[in-house]
Amino acid sequence: MVADQGIVGSAPGRDSDPEETAEWVESFDQLVDARGSERAREVLGRLLARAGGRSVGLPSVITTDYVNTIPVDEEPEFPGDEEIERKYRAWMRWNAAVMVHRSQRPEIGVGGHISTYAGAATLYEVGFNHFFKGKDHPSGGDQVFFQGHASPGMYARAFLEGRLTEEDLDGFRQEKSKEGHALSSYPHPRLMPEFWEFPTVSMGIGPMNAIYQAQSNRYLHNRGIKDTSEQQVWAFLGDGEMDEPESRGLLQLAANDGLDNLNFVINCNLQRLDGPVRGNGKIMQELEAFFRGAGWNVIKVVWGREWDNLLAKDTTGDLVKIMNETADGDYQTYKAESGGFVRDHFFGKTPVTKDLVADMTDAEVWNLKRGGHDYRKVYAAYKAATEFKGKPTVILAKTVKGYGLGPHFEGRNATHQMKKLTNADLKAFRDHLRVPVTDEQIDADLYNAPYYHPGPDAPEIQYMLDRRRKLGGFLPERRTKHAETVLPGEKAYEVAKRGSGKQQAATTMAFVRLLKDLMRDKEFGKRIVPIIPDEARTFGMDSFFPTAKIYNPKGQNYLSVDRELVLAYKESIEGQILHAGINEAGSVAAFTAAGTAYATHGQPLIPIYVFYSMFGFQRTGDSFWAAGDQMTRGFIIGATAGRTTLTGEGLQHADGHSPILASTNPAVVTYDPAYGYEIGYIMRDGLERMYGNGNAVSGTDPNVMYYLTVYNEPIVQPAEPENLDVNGLLRGIYKLQDGHQAENTPKAQILASGVAVPWALEAQRILSDEWGVSADVWSVTSWNELRRDAVAAEEETFLNPDAEPRVPFVTQQLGNAPGPVVAVSDYMKAVPDQIRQFLPQDFATLGADGFGFSDTRAAARRFFKIDSHSVVVRTLQLLAKRGEVDSNAPRQAIEKYSLLDVNAGTTGNAGGDS
């Protein structure tokens, strides 16, 4: 039934012929009683279709009454032993609360969350006992995104399963001081790499990543890499969390792709951290409307079985009307009060509803549970969700935050922050759960209340373990054994080494040409997953459309407007390219799902996410942090990089700081290559590091993301030089070209990265030809990695004072180089300044600090004083200070090159879409 929808053209609630309406309602009730809900739905469906055919206007049905979606007569039989499951669920709730409570000992005080799991235990346990498939299941297992704040419950279950010990539980949130017996605060795969699979506590990232995990499962299946047809993705979320834009912003993908392998379970306890989610409204109704409008299947679990009889007797609809009209703020208050309070303030709103509970005691009224605490109701919802075809499903389950923890916690605004239980709280909680712990054990030490485990041979434990065996093993669990990956050979990198001959090509295009050859590799190519937001043509990647094709689970069922073109837009069920649309957040989620397939599915995929440089770490840094936590492997390509290279786009597109943002993520290895051959070596090193034999030059930790900035300014790409210092290239710096002057001339060192390297070479020529200065030019492929190495060397020296200090690599390369150092890039000064402290020379940085703007490349570079002539002047200044050139040289150079005139700049060229 639909609540208060009214009829188009009539005032809401107005009935022009109540007597006739009553006859229709009576007939409908008889139909339901005699033929059941399914037949009633069929008849209503035909009537609605007929109404449309007769042009009878109807309101859109976006919400249903505030009752359970699944009628009582359609509930399946519960297949488990409710009493046994209730018992060990109670033990888990006790152990979870005690674990957090014990971690609040005065000498520890590391915190934790008690109330979330207390309210959500039933939602999880129905899944664990009857639905969540482990990795040893023939299907391959489910992926479960656990609500971050409920992590104590997962630890409590693992303790009963024998996976964790009491010592482990006492190591909660003490990851270094209790190393070896430590539990991370939330689901953190990087911190517990054999336990957690998905990081979820950064609100909104769980929903987003779950959607793209479900898509990734279908992608693997449709491309013939792995059969994932029976795998389900479950995401457990909070109703307050759904206010995050990321939580709702990507629902359309799940609907458009028909991801019926995806189930959201939203724990609607009506509370967020500080108060009600919607005190004056109804969050379940709001979410129902939102998800239904987004094309999802919606199942509401509002009331427990104790309400069934009352709803059956509600022939007038008064009870449902009160349910519909009561605000969430009031529902929260009811659960913080008493049965008598509920009788007076809820049922007492009408004589009819008050009479419904006249024969019930206050205790019975208080025991009218919310649906999320009822095993049968939750089981019915999960079963319906897993059997529904064609759409993703969201289950909205109403619960009480802090359920069973007593009057100080249950439903209180502050319950999320409350971490300590009083002596009385512990005893009341024990009594509520019927846990066999004595008063003496509790009284002995407030902060050392005992955990409870009946022993591994107890029938309840055997029952629990048997359920998990039948479902394919324990969850959560992370495994890293994967199919063997044969990496590309030398031939795949030849295009990068050759250069561009006489043609000009931006580094973006050099990268795209390399990627095309990597994808052609017969063994390896199928594992590459190109991920592009709606900029493929900008990056020159439209050439991939006809061959690799764009992934779409529905194929291409329309006549393409550009079908006659060589580079026509082509979608396919077996397509290789993930084209996310104008959607950086979704692209990173897709990158994460693909980049962790080696662990999630045992099938390595190499995601290569190419994006507008400015919209990478600045817009989706939190998602990349979660990707690092999940140990994602892959390549991130910041195309159209640099503050002055993009010319006409302007402030919000001009990226002058992404390497600094990337440096804050320990899992990101950042490079700013100047030439195609550098890109080739970096890509090869990254692949070797992630999936090779562990002997990559840059390190052995495979769980990294390589970030390459590439540019859209066309230049002649040189061929790989002879005697290239590959080690230096990969570690961050190598000498590109010696100075041109004789030994007895003034010396300087010019350091440049990315698109600035040609400016440095031009400055080298000018210094030699016009000022008699010999400057060496160094290509700095990674300022970030040079700094990491140097900081690590400092740390080693600090902790090993008796050992010979390790010299940082950048100091090894440049420490004895003669003359001052001038560093330049198309980024803010803070990027090259990362290495300043590790070099003994006089050091000057040129950078594009401040906001970007629209102009020619030459004018922008002259404005920021990072062009070739600015490098010349700054070098002369440092040499003049040392007395190695005439003191008037800097002033003369400024005047000669009109350095203060932006229109006098000549560095860079026009053109270059990619």
PDB file of C-alpha atoms in Angstrom, residues 487-576:
ATOM      1  CA  LEU A 487      55.221  -9.891 -18.052  1.00  0.00           C
ATOM      2  CA  PRO A 488      55.892  -8.352 -21.482  1.00  0.00           C
ATOM      3  CA  GLY A 489      59.336  -8.725 -23.006  1.00  0.00           C
ATOM      4  CA  GLU A 490      61.731  -6.184 -24.541  1.00  0.00           C
ATOM      5  CA  LYS A 491      59.736  -5.811 -27.735  1.00  0.00           C
ATOM      6  CA  ALA A 492      56.804  -4.135 -25.975  1.00  0.00           C
ATOM      7  CA  TYR A 493      59.067  -1.241 -24.914  1.00  0.00           C
ATOM      8  CA  GLU A 494      60.794  -0.605 -28.236  1.00  0.00           C
ATOM      9  CA  VAL A 495      58.372   2.153 -29.212  1.00  0.00           C
ATOM     10  CA  ALA A 496      59.332   4.099 -26.100  1.00  0.00           C
ATOM     11  CA  LYS A 497      63.062   3.731 -26.758  1.00  0.00           C
ATOM     12  CA  ARG A 498      62.854   4.839 -30.422  1.00  0.00           C
ATOM     13  CA  GLY A 499      61.581   8.328 -29.753  1.00  0.00           C
ATOM     14  CA  SER A 500      59.371  10.190 -32.222  1.00  0.00           C
ATOM     15  CA  GLY A 501      61.896  10.847 -34.985  1.00  0.00           C
ATOM     16  CA  LYS A 502      61.234  14.199 -36.628  1.00  0.00           C
ATOM     17  CA  GLN A 503      57.638  14.313 -35.409  1.00  0.00           C
ATOM     18  CA  GLN A 504      56.580  16.060 -32.267  1.00  0.00           C
ATOM     19  CA  ALA A 505      54.680  14.123 -29.593  1.00  0.00           C
ATOM     20  CA  ALA A 506      53.674  15.030 -26.073  1.00  0.00           C
ATOM     21  CA  THR A 507      54.589  12.628 -23.278  1.00  0.00           C
ATOM     22  CA  THR A 508      50.880  11.775 -23.009  1.00  0.00           C
ATOM     23  CA  MET A 509      51.004  10.470 -26.566  1.00  0.00           C
ATOM     24  CA  ALA A 510      54.300   8.692 -25.918  1.00  0.00           C
ATOM     25  CA  PHE A 511      52.639   6.926 -23.011  1.00  0.00           C
ATOM     26  CA  VAL A 512      49.548   6.021 -25.068  1.00  0.00           C
ATOM     27  CA  ARG A 513      51.724   4.486 -27.796  1.00  0.00           C
ATOM     28  CA  LEU A 514      53.534   2.401 -25.193  1.00  0.00           C
ATOM     29  CA  LEU A 515      50.253   1.329 -23.617  1.00  0.00           C
ATOM     30  CA  LYS A 516      48.931   0.225 -26.984  1.00  0.00           C
ATOM     31  CA  ASP A 517      51.924  -2.075 -27.460  1.00  0.00           C
ATOM     32  CA  LEU A 518      51.607  -3.452 -23.931  1.00  0.00           C
ATOM     33  CA  MET A 519      47.954  -4.279 -24.606  1.00  0.00           C
ATOM     34  CA  ARG A 520      48.942  -6.125 -27.775  1.00  0.00           C
ATOM     35  CA  ASP A 521      51.022  -8.615 -25.784  1.00  0.00           C
ATOM     36  CA  LYS A 522      49.240 -11.962 -26.196  1.00  0.00           C
ATOM     37  CA  GLU A 523      49.781 -13.206 -22.637  1.00  0.00           C
ATOM     38  CA  PHE A 524      49.798  -9.988 -20.673  1.00  0.00           C
ATOM     39  CA  GLY A 525      47.632  -7.600 -22.673  1.00  0.00           C
ATOM     40  CA  LYS A 526      44.288  -8.989 -21.506  1.00  0.00           C
ATOM     41  CA  ARG A 527      45.153  -8.157 -17.893  1.00  0.00           C
ATOM     42  CA  ILE A 528      45.442  -4.415 -18.552  1.00  0.00           C
ATOM     43  CA  VAL A 529      42.363  -2.432 -17.545  1.00  0.00           C
ATOM     44  CA  PRO A 530      42.405   1.071 -19.050  1.00  0.00           C
ATOM     45  CA  ILE A 531      40.217   3.356 -16.925  1.00  0.00           C
ATOM     46  CA  ILE A 532      39.252   6.717 -18.364  1.00  0.00           C
ATOM     47  CA  PRO A 533      36.776   9.376 -17.289  1.00  0.00           C
ATOM     48  CA  ASP A 534      35.140  11.268 -20.143  1.00  0.00           C
ATOM     49  CA  GLU A 535      38.430  12.515 -21.620  1.00  0.00           C
ATOM     50  CA  ALA A 536      39.693   9.674 -23.813  1.00  0.00           C
ATOM     51  CA  ARG A 537      39.853  11.890 -26.907  1.00  0.00           C
ATOM     52  CA  THR A 538      41.705  14.573 -24.941  1.00  0.00           C
ATOM     53  CA  PHE A 539      44.356  11.998 -24.081  1.00  0.00           C
ATOM     54  CA  GLY A 540      44.527  10.537 -27.598  1.00  0.00           C
ATOM     55  CA  MET A 541      43.052   7.259 -26.368  1.00  0.00           C
ATOM     56  CA  ASP A 542      40.106   7.177 -28.768  1.00  0.00           C
ATOM     57  CA  SER A 543      42.371   5.011 -30.910  1.00  0.00           C
ATOM     58  CA  PHE A 544      41.614   2.209 -28.432  1.00  0.00           C
ATOM     59  CA  PHE A 545      37.855   2.322 -29.044  1.00  0.00           C
ATOM     60  CA  PRO A 546      37.606   0.131 -32.177  1.00  0.00           C
ATOM     61  CA  THR A 547      39.906  -2.634 -30.928  1.00  0.00           C
ATOM     62  CA  ALA A 548      39.830  -2.799 -27.124  1.00  0.00           C
ATOM     63  CA  LYS A 549      36.256  -1.478 -27.012  1.00  0.00           C
ATOM     64  CA  ILE A 550      34.427   0.111 -24.075  1.00  0.00           C
ATOM     65  CA  TYR A 551      33.005  -2.247 -21.474  1.00  0.00           C
ATOM     66  CA  ASN A 552      29.210  -2.247 -21.255  1.00  0.00           C
ATOM     67  CA  PRO A 553      27.395  -5.302 -19.838  1.00  0.00           C
ATOM     68  CA  LYS A 554      24.493  -4.567 -22.197  1.00  0.00           C
ATOM     69  CA  GLY A 555      26.637  -4.188 -25.284  1.00  0.00           C
ATOM     70  CA  GLN A 556      25.835  -1.484 -27.834  1.00  0.00           C
ATOM     71  CA  ASN A 557      22.186  -1.579 -28.809  1.00  0.00           C
ATOM     72  CA  TYR A 558      22.045   1.663 -30.749  1.00  0.00           C
ATOM     73  CA  LEU A 559      23.290   2.873 -34.127  1.00  0.00           C
ATOM     74  CA  SER A 560      26.426   4.881 -33.372  1.00  0.00           C
ATOM     75  CA  VAL A 561      26.488   8.363 -34.890  1.00  0.00           C
ATOM     76  CA  ASP A 562      30.195   8.019 -35.718  1.00  0.00           C
ATOM     77  CA  ARG A 563      30.023   4.412 -36.899  1.00  0.00           C
ATOM     78  CA  GLU A 564      31.681   5.258 -40.227  1.00  0.00           C
ATOM     79  CA  LEU A 565      34.756   6.742 -38.565  1.00  0.00           C
ATOM     80  CA  VAL A 566      37.921   4.738 -38.034  1.00  0.00           C
ATOM     81  CA  LEU A 567      37.930   5.719 -34.338  1.00  0.00           C
ATOM     82  CA  ALA A 568      34.222   5.185 -33.712  1.00  0.00           C
ATOM     83  CA  TYR A 569      32.905   4.912 -30.160  1.00  0.00           C
ATOM     84  CA  LYS A 570      32.362   1.168 -29.683  1.00  0.00           C
ATOM     85  CA  GLU A 571      30.789  -0.524 -26.646  1.00  0.00           C
ATOM     86  CA  SER A 572      30.862  -4.256 -26.002  1.00  0.00           C
ATOM     87  CA  ILE A 573      29.999  -6.800 -23.314  1.00  0.00           C
ATOM     88  CA  GLU A 574      33.588  -8.019 -23.627  1.00  0.00           C
ATOM     89  CA  GLY A 575      35.062  -4.514 -23.793  1.00  0.00           C
ATOM     90  CA  GLN A 576      38.376  -3.890 -22.061  1.00  0.00           C
TER      91      GLN A 576
END
